[in-house]
Amino acid sequence: MHSFNVADYATRFAGRSSNIKRPREITCFSYDENHVLRHDESSLRYYYTPALHGDLSGGYDSFIKHDDSVDEHLDSLLESLIELEKKTGKRSTEDVDFVTWRGMITKIMTVPFMEDAFEMNAVFHEGSIYLEENNLYKQSTRGFQDERGARMSYWGYKFESLSTLSRPWAEASREEIENRSREIVNNKAQYCSIVKTGFGNCGLIIGGEVDAIWDCRPMNPENPINYVELKTSRQISTPNQNHNFEKKLQRFWAQSFLLGVPKIVIGFRDDHGILTSIDIRETQSIPANIKKEHLAQGLGPPPWNGNVAINFTTAFLEWLKSTLADTKGVWRIRYQQRGKQIEVFQVQE
Amino acid sequence: MGVPAFFRWLSQKYPKIISPVLETLPQEIDGQLIPVDTTEPNPNGEELDNLYLDMNGIVHPCSHPEDRPAPETEQEMMLEVFRYTERVVAMVRPRKILMMAVDGVAPRAKMNQQRSRRFRSAQEAKDKEEEMAEFVKLLASKGTEIDSTLQKKSWDSNAITPGTPFMGILSIALKYWVSYKLNTDPAWAKLKIIISDASVPGEGEHKIMEFIRSQRSDPEHNPNTRHVIYGLDADLIMLGLATHEPHFRVLREDVFAQDSKPRVCKICNQKGHRAEECTGKAKEKTGEFDEKSKANPRKPFIWLDVGVLREYLEVELRVPGLSFQWDLERAIDDWVFLCFFVGNDFLPHFPSLEIRDAGIETLTTIWKENLAAMKGFVTTDGNVNLERAQFILDGLAKQEDSIFRKRRQVEERREESAKRRKLQQENNGDSSSEAKIPVHRGKSERVPTAHPANIPLFAPNDTSEATKKLNHDIVVNRAQIRTANYANKSAAAALKAQLLQNTLSTTTQTTEADSKPTNDQPSILGKRKAELIEESSGTQTPDTSAVEENQDTVKLWEPGYRDRYYEQKFNRPPSDTEFRREVANAYVEGLCWVLIYYFQGCASWTWYYPYHYAPFAQDFENIGELKISFTLGKPFKPFEQLMGVLPAASKHNIPKAFWPLMTDEGSEIIDFYPETFPLDLNGKKFAWQGVAILPFIDEARLLTAMNKVYPNITDDEKERNEMGSELLLFSESHPLYDELATQFFSKRAIEGDFPLDPRVSEGLSGAVRKDPNFIPHSGVTFPFTNVTSDIYGDIDDDQSMSVIYLLPEKKHQHKSMLLRGVVLKAPALNAADKDIIMNRKQGNGR
Ligand SMILES: [Mg+2]
């Protein structure tokens, strides 16, 4: 059993953020409306302002929902890498230490300030560590989702369909734009971007779902892509709600940061799921803005710190890289709610 | 929109849309004029991205100014254009794009108006010449020495039409000026300049709109781009609204701000003394371009903020409790549509709708009252729902009788009280009043108190003041005085001096000689101005020279007016109701054409409204059943447009080979070029308000006749008749330079169109092609040989580039929506401002 000490993160990981590489997309893929994998961008959506005062519960009964209890492992991510290698003739994992879904790194990144439990499985293979969620653990801890919970998770998907188009605004017809509220929500269709990025001396390939694009793919592929992350959140009217929102914002930030998604559009709703306002934030400036706000309003120190999260992640990944280097079999990475360490141990020879 | 009154109406009704332009002026240090460093932050509180110049709004006042001597040669006019443009650009300090658009050939629908303006302008020039000849004879008979400049023909402003040699010179001049600026002005380092000269078809402002729409449809367009458009036409505000870009300003000279300039003598136009003290010494020219006349100070400029107008309209137009989604963008489009009923350049306006009669208010009220019943907006992205439009027309039809009657009552009351006042004055024994001819009173209309106090916008202008003092002697000598005013000003100054010394020295003491009759303005701009003056006076007593004998026999205020109207204007008997339907249908087509023109671009180059008059609202029935469609066709070639709009008197602007078509009695199209034409006052008082009854051009006959002549024109002329392209220019400091130098001038250069990457061009999308006339780092010569300038000269090593620019291909309908990511400015209107709008509604007592 190996363990990585999480305690005293605030002082241990303070200071300037460690060396980070800007995420660059290497390839992408789509699931169509039947969740069939396609190696193209056919399911990419285009952001366009949603009409306010829309009902996020609208069409709830006709929701076409993807069954996410089935373990999909890293399959589609790996298939895409194979597809990419066919195209380029080059090994895609050269100098890559980790291959994983964005959600795994998000969980690690938010350990210092959120202390939420997780379990992952890791395998070292030909120089890279493949990291995925322990699906059994996920299913067992998920708990029962009541009607309201199901509805609230629908709100998020509905918001996506209210605020995106299947093609750029200029090409979309007025009818398509105005009838978005009547579209059937289907979360089987997805668009995923696969990026190469780096934390300290670790190279990573991360795949993750992207909700929309702000404009269009840049003409020059070297330039960053203006993807958009779409989120819903309860409208804020009390200090406590604001506190919760700021904590939530950490996850929004980490997710977008990891894929290099520069914009987060937050749809604020009331308790009945009515969209009340829209807020567009630049991912990059979220940590600094929270700090500024807290300073300006005398709210004390901000609830989380971006640099600490990045430095923590770097230290952990570098440690994990050396711990699992040249090992065989399947390893478990475990963190317990508010634990003082992350444990790593072998589960399969 | 040929309705300058619209501008005034708008700025009075919505005062906060206007604000003064804060302009940093060049400083004089030790006798040296230090130009303004426009790399400094914009003094107007925010940086502006794109400036669009409707160049005809610069060329007209620079080539035949109203308030100062005209440049003597066309080359000097170009220097004036440079000077003026320089000032406007320095005022706005655009950071991204400067687009200079000159009118190219217009859609056929516009040509009827152009033709009418140009025929009138020629006729006025002819009158002027005759008067001048008479005057010269008079001077000669008195043994006075005659200044040779008096006999000089004044410049024909009809040369400002696409395809003329003058427009060719202008194009060369603009290209030179832009290269010069790119090579010398650090504020231009990152600026991209688009020149759309007269060889590119389309009206200037509509080429600008096409450009904005094209950029807007590019996903990488910045939705918070700050746009400024400069021009004189009142409809630029409409165009601004039609873009649905909320950060949009219209820039223009403050034409009402005449009071703000230092006093000059009204006789000789020089500073330092008043008219009473004038010795009549002809002005001595100083400096090559008469620098002192420039001391005739800079007119202030104003902003019209379309964003603020949108705020007003949101309050004004809002209708609660609808069964469909309220949408400000669509409400604005409907409002623009309603404004077209009251005036546009393509259709005569309804007899019942005039801005002064609150025509727009009437229509807006009808629209609001019918919106719920219509179950939707009247227009969608520039397309009219005719069934709903019928509701609006029905609403107006119901009111037509009473509108005419009310208009008549107001007129009668006005005349009545004018008579009474005159009588009173006479009874008071005010002897001097006999000599007074009150042309304008100009006091009845007042600025709403909400108007910002620091803007001298609607101060009564001095024209109305001046005209009061007309004395008997001047009336007697009016022809001469008027002639003097019309002549090329430097000649005029000399003439005035002669007048004072030789003929009128004792009688002009109290005269302000600028008191010219307003019905005789010489130019298009003059016409505009005259309308403004007329508008500003609110009430008016016709001046003695107004065409008063002309009786209005239609009498719209008396029953049976519809029959009389169709009999007299269209020559159709009352029984011919089918004809009325035809006129109404053509008018519906026109409304559809105009709306598409503003929102989507030209739907047809060949369509036009084939009558001189509009129908009544009552003549529209079941228009919902009409199927309107347009065929695009193609624009005229420049010479065809010239032959279509110019009178024979302006033939020197057209290749000689075509002259016989305009002048020979045997010409198969001689009927297109009448020497005189009837002018129908149509119930109005002044000649310039009347309708010129000119025959419509039959395109087929015109082209047939011209095709026979085309083989005889010179190669040079052939070239001038070709369709040109827009040019994009930028300096070496712009990232585009290196990108395109590699593209077009390196070893791996390729031919063909090269798409622009907006991330390199800094926001500009479209494609570019090599400009065959451009060689990198070559010399650029100052294009004029007959003028010298201490500013402009040759450039040895050109550090700018010129390429042919192609708009992004138009693939989709443009939609009247705000773009995602638009950040609206903090509201300019407070609760009190909104209350004024709301209460005015109630106060109007419905
Ligand atoms: Mg124009």
Short mmCIF file of N, CA and C in Angstrom, two decimals, chain A residues 216-341:
data_model
loop_
_atom_site.label_atom_id
_atom_site.label_comp_id
_atom_site.label_asym_id
_atom_site.label_seq_id
_atom_site.Cartn_x
_atom_site.Cartn_y
_atom_site.Cartn_z
N CYS A 216 -16.65 28.76 -34.03
CA CYS A 216 -16.41 27.66 -34.96
C CYS A 216 -14.98 27.21 -34.76
N ARG A 217 -14.64 26.06 -35.30
CA ARG A 217 -13.27 25.58 -35.20
C ARG A 217 -12.34 26.60 -35.88
N PRO A 218 -11.23 26.94 -35.27
CA PRO A 218 -10.36 27.96 -35.89
C PRO A 218 -9.80 27.45 -37.21
N MET A 219 -9.58 28.40 -38.12
CA MET A 219 -9.05 28.05 -39.42
C MET A 219 -7.68 27.40 -39.28
N ASN A 220 -6.87 27.96 -38.39
CA ASN A 220 -5.56 27.40 -38.13
C ASN A 220 -5.66 26.44 -36.94
N PRO A 221 -5.41 25.12 -37.16
CA PRO A 221 -5.63 24.13 -36.10
C PRO A 221 -4.73 24.34 -34.88
N GLU A 222 -3.69 25.15 -35.03
CA GLU A 222 -2.82 25.43 -33.89
C GLU A 222 -3.51 26.31 -32.85
N ASN A 223 -4.53 27.03 -33.27
CA ASN A 223 -5.18 27.97 -32.35
C ASN A 223 -6.16 27.26 -31.42
N PRO A 224 -6.33 27.81 -30.20
CA PRO A 224 -7.27 27.19 -29.27
C PRO A 224 -8.70 27.22 -29.80
N ILE A 225 -9.48 26.25 -29.36
CA ILE A 225 -10.87 26.14 -29.79
C ILE A 225 -11.76 26.72 -28.70
N ASN A 226 -12.70 27.55 -29.12
CA ASN A 226 -13.56 28.22 -28.13
C ASN A 226 -14.77 27.37 -27.76
N TYR A 227 -14.49 26.30 -27.03
CA TYR A 227 -15.59 25.48 -26.55
C TYR A 227 -16.32 26.17 -25.41
N VAL A 228 -17.53 25.69 -25.15
CA VAL A 228 -18.35 26.27 -24.09
C VAL A 228 -18.84 25.15 -23.17
N GLU A 229 -18.71 25.35 -21.88
CA GLU A 229 -19.30 24.44 -20.90
C GLU A 229 -20.62 25.05 -20.44
N LEU A 230 -21.68 24.25 -20.44
CA LEU A 230 -23.00 24.75 -20.03
C LEU A 230 -23.36 24.17 -18.68
N LYS A 231 -23.81 25.01 -17.78
CA LYS A 231 -24.16 24.57 -16.43
C LYS A 231 -25.46 25.24 -16.00
N THR A 232 -26.19 24.56 -15.12
CA THR A 232 -27.32 25.25 -14.49
C THR A 232 -27.04 25.34 -13.00
N SER A 233 -27.60 26.35 -12.39
CA SER A 233 -27.42 26.52 -10.95
C SER A 233 -28.59 27.31 -10.41
N ARG A 234 -28.84 27.13 -9.13
CA ARG A 234 -29.95 27.84 -8.53
C ARG A 234 -29.63 29.33 -8.45
N GLN A 235 -30.59 30.17 -8.72
CA GLN A 235 -30.33 31.61 -8.62
C GLN A 235 -29.97 31.96 -7.19
N ILE A 236 -29.12 32.95 -7.03
CA ILE A 236 -28.56 33.22 -5.71
C ILE A 236 -29.26 34.38 -5.05
N SER A 237 -29.79 34.12 -3.85
CA SER A 237 -30.38 35.27 -3.14
C SER A 237 -29.91 35.36 -1.69
N THR A 238 -29.23 34.33 -1.18
CA THR A 238 -28.74 34.42 0.21
C THR A 238 -27.23 34.18 0.21
N PRO A 239 -26.55 34.63 1.28
CA PRO A 239 -25.10 34.40 1.39
C PRO A 239 -24.78 32.91 1.37
N ASN A 240 -25.64 32.12 1.96
CA ASN A 240 -25.39 30.70 2.00
C ASN A 240 -25.44 30.10 0.59
N GLN A 241 -26.42 30.55 -0.18
CA GLN A 241 -26.52 30.09 -1.56
C GLN A 241 -25.30 30.51 -2.36
N ASN A 242 -24.82 31.69 -2.06
CA ASN A 242 -23.64 32.17 -2.76
C ASN A 242 -22.43 31.30 -2.41
N HIS A 243 -22.35 30.93 -1.15
CA HIS A 243 -21.25 30.08 -0.70
C HIS A 243 -21.28 28.74 -1.45
N ASN A 244 -22.46 28.16 -1.51
CA ASN A 244 -22.60 26.88 -2.22
C ASN A 244 -22.24 27.03 -3.70
N PHE A 245 -22.67 28.13 -4.26
CA PHE A 245 -22.40 28.35 -5.68
C PHE A 245 -20.89 28.46 -5.92
N GLU A 246 -20.23 29.17 -5.04
CA GLU A 246 -18.78 29.34 -5.21
C GLU A 246 -18.05 28.00 -5.14
N LYS A 247 -18.53 27.13 -4.26
CA LYS A 247 -17.91 25.81 -4.16
C LYS A 247 -18.15 25.02 -5.45
N LYS A 248 -19.39 25.13 -5.94
CA LYS A 248 -19.75 24.44 -7.18
C LYS A 248 -18.89 24.95 -8.34
N LEU A 249 -18.65 26.22 -8.27
CA LEU A 249 -17.88 26.87 -9.33
C LEU A 249 -16.49 26.24 -9.45
N GLN A 250 -16.00 25.69 -8.30
CA GLN A 250 -14.68 25.06 -8.36
C GLN A 250 -14.71 23.87 -9.31
N ARG A 251 -15.80 23.08 -9.23
CA ARG A 251 -15.87 21.93 -10.12
C ARG A 251 -16.02 22.39 -11.57
N PHE A 252 -16.89 23.39 -11.78
CA PHE A 252 -17.06 23.93 -13.15
C PHE A 252 -15.70 24.35 -13.70
N TRP A 253 -14.98 25.06 -12.85
CA TRP A 253 -13.68 25.60 -13.28
C TRP A 253 -12.73 24.46 -13.62
N ALA A 254 -12.59 23.48 -12.71
CA ALA A 254 -11.63 22.39 -12.91
C ALA A 254 -11.95 21.62 -14.19
N GLN A 255 -13.20 21.31 -14.39
CA GLN A 255 -13.61 20.56 -15.59
C GLN A 255 -13.21 21.29 -16.86
N SER A 256 -13.50 22.58 -16.87
CA SER A 256 -13.24 23.36 -18.08
C SER A 256 -11.76 23.61 -18.27
N PHE A 257 -11.10 23.84 -17.16
CA PHE A 257 -9.65 24.05 -17.18
C PHE A 257 -8.94 22.86 -17.82
N LEU A 258 -9.37 21.66 -17.46
CA LEU A 258 -8.68 20.45 -17.91
C LEU A 258 -8.75 20.24 -19.41
N LEU A 259 -9.89 20.59 -20.01
CA LEU A 259 -10.01 20.41 -21.46
C LEU A 259 -9.65 21.69 -22.22
N GLY A 260 -9.34 22.73 -21.46
CA GLY A 260 -9.05 24.00 -22.11
C GLY A 260 -10.30 24.65 -22.67
N VAL A 261 -11.43 24.48 -21.99
CA VAL A 261 -12.67 25.12 -22.41
C VAL A 261 -12.69 26.53 -21.83
N PRO A 262 -12.64 27.56 -22.68
CA PRO A 262 -12.44 28.91 -22.16
C PRO A 262 -13.67 29.59 -21.58
N LYS A 263 -14.87 29.10 -21.90
CA LYS A 263 -16.07 29.81 -21.45
C LYS A 263 -17.04 28.87 -20.74
N ILE A 264 -17.62 29.36 -19.66
CA ILE A 264 -18.67 28.61 -18.97
C ILE A 264 -19.93 29.47 -18.97
N VAL A 265 -21.01 28.92 -19.50
CA VAL A 265 -22.27 29.65 -19.48
C VAL A 265 -23.15 29.03 -18.39
N ILE A 266 -23.53 29.84 -17.44
CA ILE A 266 -24.32 29.33 -16.33
C ILE A 266 -25.76 29.82 -16.47
N GLY A 267 -26.68 28.88 -16.52
CA GLY A 267 -28.09 29.24 -16.55
C GLY A 267 -28.63 29.20 -15.13
N PHE A 268 -29.01 30.34 -14.60
CA PHE A 268 -29.58 30.36 -13.26
C PHE A 268 -31.07 30.10 -13.35
N ARG A 269 -31.56 29.31 -12.41
CA ARG A 269 -32.98 28.92 -12.43
C ARG A 269 -33.56 29.12 -11.04
N ASP A 270 -34.88 29.18 -10.99
CA ASP A 270 -35.51 29.24 -9.68
C ASP A 270 -35.83 27.82 -9.22
N ASP A 271 -36.54 27.70 -8.10
CA ASP A 271 -36.81 26.36 -7.55
C ASP A 271 -37.76 25.55 -8.41
N HIS A 272 -38.47 26.22 -9.31
CA HIS A 272 -39.40 25.51 -10.17
C HIS A 272 -38.80 25.17 -11.52
N GLY A 273 -37.51 25.44 -11.65
CA GLY A 273 -36.86 25.11 -12.91
C GLY A 273 -37.13 26.10 -14.02
N ILE A 274 -37.43 27.34 -13.64
CA ILE A 274 -37.61 28.37 -14.66
C ILE A 274 -36.28 29.13 -14.80
N LEU A 275 -35.84 29.23 -16.03
CA LEU A 275 -34.58 29.91 -16.31
C LEU A 275 -34.73 31.40 -16.05
N THR A 276 -33.90 31.95 -15.17
CA THR A 276 -34.11 33.36 -14.82
C THR A 276 -33.01 34.28 -15.35
N SER A 277 -31.79 33.77 -15.46
CA SER A 277 -30.74 34.63 -16.02
C SER A 277 -29.59 33.77 -16.54
N ILE A 278 -28.75 34.43 -17.30
CA ILE A 278 -27.61 33.75 -17.92
C ILE A 278 -26.34 34.50 -17.52
N ASP A 279 -25.33 33.77 -17.21
CA ASP A 279 -24.08 34.40 -16.83
C ASP A 279 -22.96 33.73 -17.62
N ILE A 280 -22.16 34.53 -18.29
CA ILE A 280 -21.07 33.95 -19.08
C ILE A 280 -19.75 34.26 -18.37
N ARG A 281 -19.00 33.23 -18.03
CA ARG A 281 -17.73 33.45 -17.32
C ARG A 281 -16.56 32.92 -18.13
N GLU A 282 -15.45 33.62 -17.99
CA GLU A 282 -14.22 33.16 -18.61
C GLU A 282 -13.54 32.22 -17.62
N THR A 283 -13.33 30.98 -18.02
CA THR A 283 -12.75 29.97 -17.12
C THR A 283 -11.49 30.49 -16.44
N GLN A 284 -10.63 31.06 -17.27
CA GLN A 284 -9.33 31.50 -16.82
C GLN A 284 -9.40 32.47 -15.64
N SER A 285 -10.41 33.32 -15.63
CA SER A 285 -10.41 34.36 -14.61
C SER A 285 -11.29 34.04 -13.40
N ILE A 286 -11.87 32.83 -13.38
CA ILE A 286 -12.76 32.50 -12.26
C ILE A 286 -12.04 32.54 -10.90
N PRO A 287 -10.90 31.87 -10.74
CA PRO A 287 -10.27 31.90 -9.41
C PRO A 287 -9.94 33.32 -8.95
N ALA A 288 -9.37 34.11 -9.85
CA ALA A 288 -8.98 35.47 -9.48
C ALA A 288 -10.20 36.31 -9.14
N ASN A 289 -11.28 36.10 -9.89
CA ASN A 289 -12.49 36.89 -9.64
C ASN A 289 -13.11 36.58 -8.28
N ILE A 290 -13.08 35.30 -7.91
CA ILE A 290 -13.62 34.94 -6.59
C ILE A 290 -12.79 35.60 -5.50
N LYS A 291 -11.49 35.57 -5.70
CA LYS A 291 -10.60 36.19 -4.71
C LYS A 291 -10.92 37.68 -4.60
N LYS A 292 -11.06 38.31 -5.77
CA LYS A 292 -11.32 39.74 -5.80
C LYS A 292 -12.64 40.07 -5.10
N GLU A 293 -13.65 39.29 -5.41
CA GLU A 293 -14.97 39.52 -4.82
C GLU A 293 -14.92 39.41 -3.30
N HIS A 294 -14.24 38.38 -2.85
CA HIS A 294 -14.16 38.19 -1.40
C HIS A 294 -13.44 39.33 -0.72
N LEU A 295 -12.41 39.80 -1.39
CA LEU A 295 -11.65 40.92 -0.84
C LEU A 295 -12.52 42.17 -0.80
N ALA A 296 -13.20 42.41 -1.91
CA ALA A 296 -14.00 43.64 -2.04
C ALA A 296 -15.16 43.66 -1.05
N GLN A 297 -15.74 42.49 -0.82
CA GLN A 297 -16.93 42.47 0.05
C GLN A 297 -16.61 42.06 1.48
N GLY A 298 -15.33 41.95 1.79
CA GLY A 298 -14.93 41.58 3.14
C GLY A 298 -15.46 40.23 3.57
N LEU A 299 -15.45 39.28 2.65
CA LEU A 299 -16.03 37.97 2.94
C LEU A 299 -15.00 36.99 3.51
N GLY A 300 -13.79 37.46 3.75
CA GLY A 300 -12.76 36.53 4.22
C GLY A 300 -12.13 35.81 3.06
N PRO A 301 -11.27 34.83 3.33
CA PRO A 301 -10.57 34.14 2.25
C PRO A 301 -11.53 33.36 1.38
N PRO A 302 -11.23 33.24 0.10
CA PRO A 302 -12.12 32.50 -0.81
C PRO A 302 -12.16 31.02 -0.45
N PRO A 303 -13.24 30.35 -0.78
CA PRO A 303 -13.41 28.95 -0.37
C PRO A 303 -12.46 27.99 -1.07
N TRP A 304 -11.85 28.42 -2.13
CA TRP A 304 -10.88 27.53 -2.77
C TRP A 304 -9.87 28.36 -3.55
N ASN A 305 -8.77 27.69 -3.89
CA ASN A 305 -7.68 28.40 -4.54
C ASN A 305 -7.21 27.59 -5.74
N GLY A 306 -7.25 28.19 -6.89
CA GLY A 306 -6.91 27.49 -8.12
C GLY A 306 -5.47 27.00 -8.16
N ASN A 307 -4.55 27.84 -7.71
CA ASN A 307 -3.14 27.43 -7.74
C ASN A 307 -2.89 26.21 -6.87
N VAL A 308 -3.49 26.23 -5.69
CA VAL A 308 -3.31 25.09 -4.79
C VAL A 308 -3.83 23.82 -5.47
N ALA A 309 -5.00 23.94 -6.11
CA ALA A 309 -5.58 22.77 -6.77
C ALA A 309 -4.65 22.25 -7.87
N ILE A 310 -4.07 23.17 -8.63
CA ILE A 310 -3.17 22.76 -9.72
C ILE A 310 -1.90 22.14 -9.15
N ASN A 311 -1.32 22.79 -8.15
CA ASN A 311 -0.07 22.28 -7.58
C ASN A 311 -0.28 20.92 -6.92
N PHE A 312 -1.41 20.80 -6.26
CA PHE A 312 -1.74 19.53 -5.63
C PHE A 312 -1.82 18.42 -6.68
N THR A 313 -2.55 18.70 -7.76
CA THR A 313 -2.73 17.72 -8.83
C THR A 313 -1.38 17.34 -9.45
N THR A 314 -0.54 18.33 -9.65
CA THR A 314 0.77 18.07 -10.22
C THR A 314 1.58 17.14 -9.31
N ALA A 315 1.59 17.48 -8.03
CA ALA A 315 2.38 16.69 -7.09
C ALA A 315 1.85 15.26 -7.03
N PHE A 316 0.53 15.14 -7.00
CA PHE A 316 -0.05 13.81 -6.91
C PHE A 316 0.25 12.99 -8.17
N LEU A 317 0.06 13.61 -9.34
CA LEU A 317 0.28 12.86 -10.59
C LEU A 317 1.74 12.45 -10.72
N GLU A 318 2.63 13.36 -10.36
CA GLU A 318 4.07 13.02 -10.44
C GLU A 318 4.39 11.85 -9.51
N TRP A 319 3.77 11.90 -8.31
CA TRP A 319 3.97 10.83 -7.34
C TRP A 319 3.39 9.51 -7.88
N LEU A 320 2.20 9.58 -8.43
CA LEU A 320 1.53 8.38 -8.94
C LEU A 320 2.32 7.78 -10.11
N LYS A 321 2.85 8.68 -10.95
CA LYS A 321 3.63 8.25 -12.11
C LYS A 321 4.82 7.40 -11.64
N SER A 322 5.54 7.92 -10.63
CA SER A 322 6.72 7.17 -10.19
C SER A 322 6.32 5.92 -9.42
N THR A 323 5.18 6.00 -8.73
CA THR A 323 4.73 4.85 -7.95
C THR A 323 4.33 3.68 -8.84
N LEU A 324 3.66 4.01 -9.96
CA LEU A 324 3.13 2.93 -10.80
C LEU A 324 4.03 2.58 -11.99
N ALA A 325 5.14 3.30 -12.12
CA ALA A 325 6.01 3.07 -13.26
C ALA A 325 6.42 1.61 -13.33
N ASP A 326 6.32 1.03 -14.50
CA ASP A 326 6.77 -0.34 -14.78
C ASP A 326 6.10 -1.40 -13.91
N THR A 327 4.94 -1.09 -13.34
CA THR A 327 4.23 -2.11 -12.55
C THR A 327 3.36 -2.93 -13.49
N LYS A 328 2.86 -4.02 -12.92
CA LYS A 328 1.95 -4.87 -13.68
C LYS A 328 0.63 -4.95 -12.94
N GLY A 329 -0.42 -5.39 -13.62
CA GLY A 329 -1.70 -5.63 -12.98
C GLY A 329 -2.52 -4.36 -12.78
N VAL A 330 -3.60 -4.52 -12.06
CA VAL A 330 -4.54 -3.42 -11.84
C VAL A 330 -4.34 -2.83 -10.44
N TRP A 331 -4.30 -1.54 -10.38
CA TRP A 331 -4.11 -0.83 -9.11
C TRP A 331 -5.36 -0.03 -8.77
N ARG A 332 -5.60 0.09 -7.50
CA ARG A 332 -6.74 0.86 -7.02
C ARG A 332 -6.24 2.16 -6.40
N ILE A 333 -6.89 3.22 -6.72
CA ILE A 333 -6.59 4.53 -6.12
C ILE A 333 -7.82 4.93 -5.34
N ARG A 334 -7.67 5.18 -4.04
CA ARG A 334 -8.85 5.36 -3.22
C ARG A 334 -8.70 6.59 -2.33
N TYR A 335 -9.76 7.34 -2.30
CA TYR A 335 -9.78 8.47 -1.37
C TYR A 335 -11.11 8.43 -0.63
N GLN A 336 -11.04 8.53 0.68
CA GLN A 336 -12.28 8.48 1.47
C GLN A 336 -12.65 9.90 1.88
N GLN A 337 -13.94 10.12 1.93
CA GLN A 337 -14.48 11.44 2.29
C GLN A 337 -13.66 12.08 3.41
N ARG A 338 -13.18 13.28 3.15
CA ARG A 338 -12.40 14.05 4.13
C ARG A 338 -11.20 13.29 4.68
N GLY A 339 -10.68 12.38 3.85
CA GLY A 339 -9.51 11.60 4.31
C GLY A 339 -8.25 12.44 4.33
N LYS A 340 -7.23 11.89 5.02
CA LYS A 340 -5.96 12.61 5.11
C LYS A 340 -4.97 12.14 4.04
N GLN A 341 -5.34 11.05 3.33
CA GLN A 341 -4.42 10.57 2.30
C GLN A 341 -5.17 9.90 1.16
#
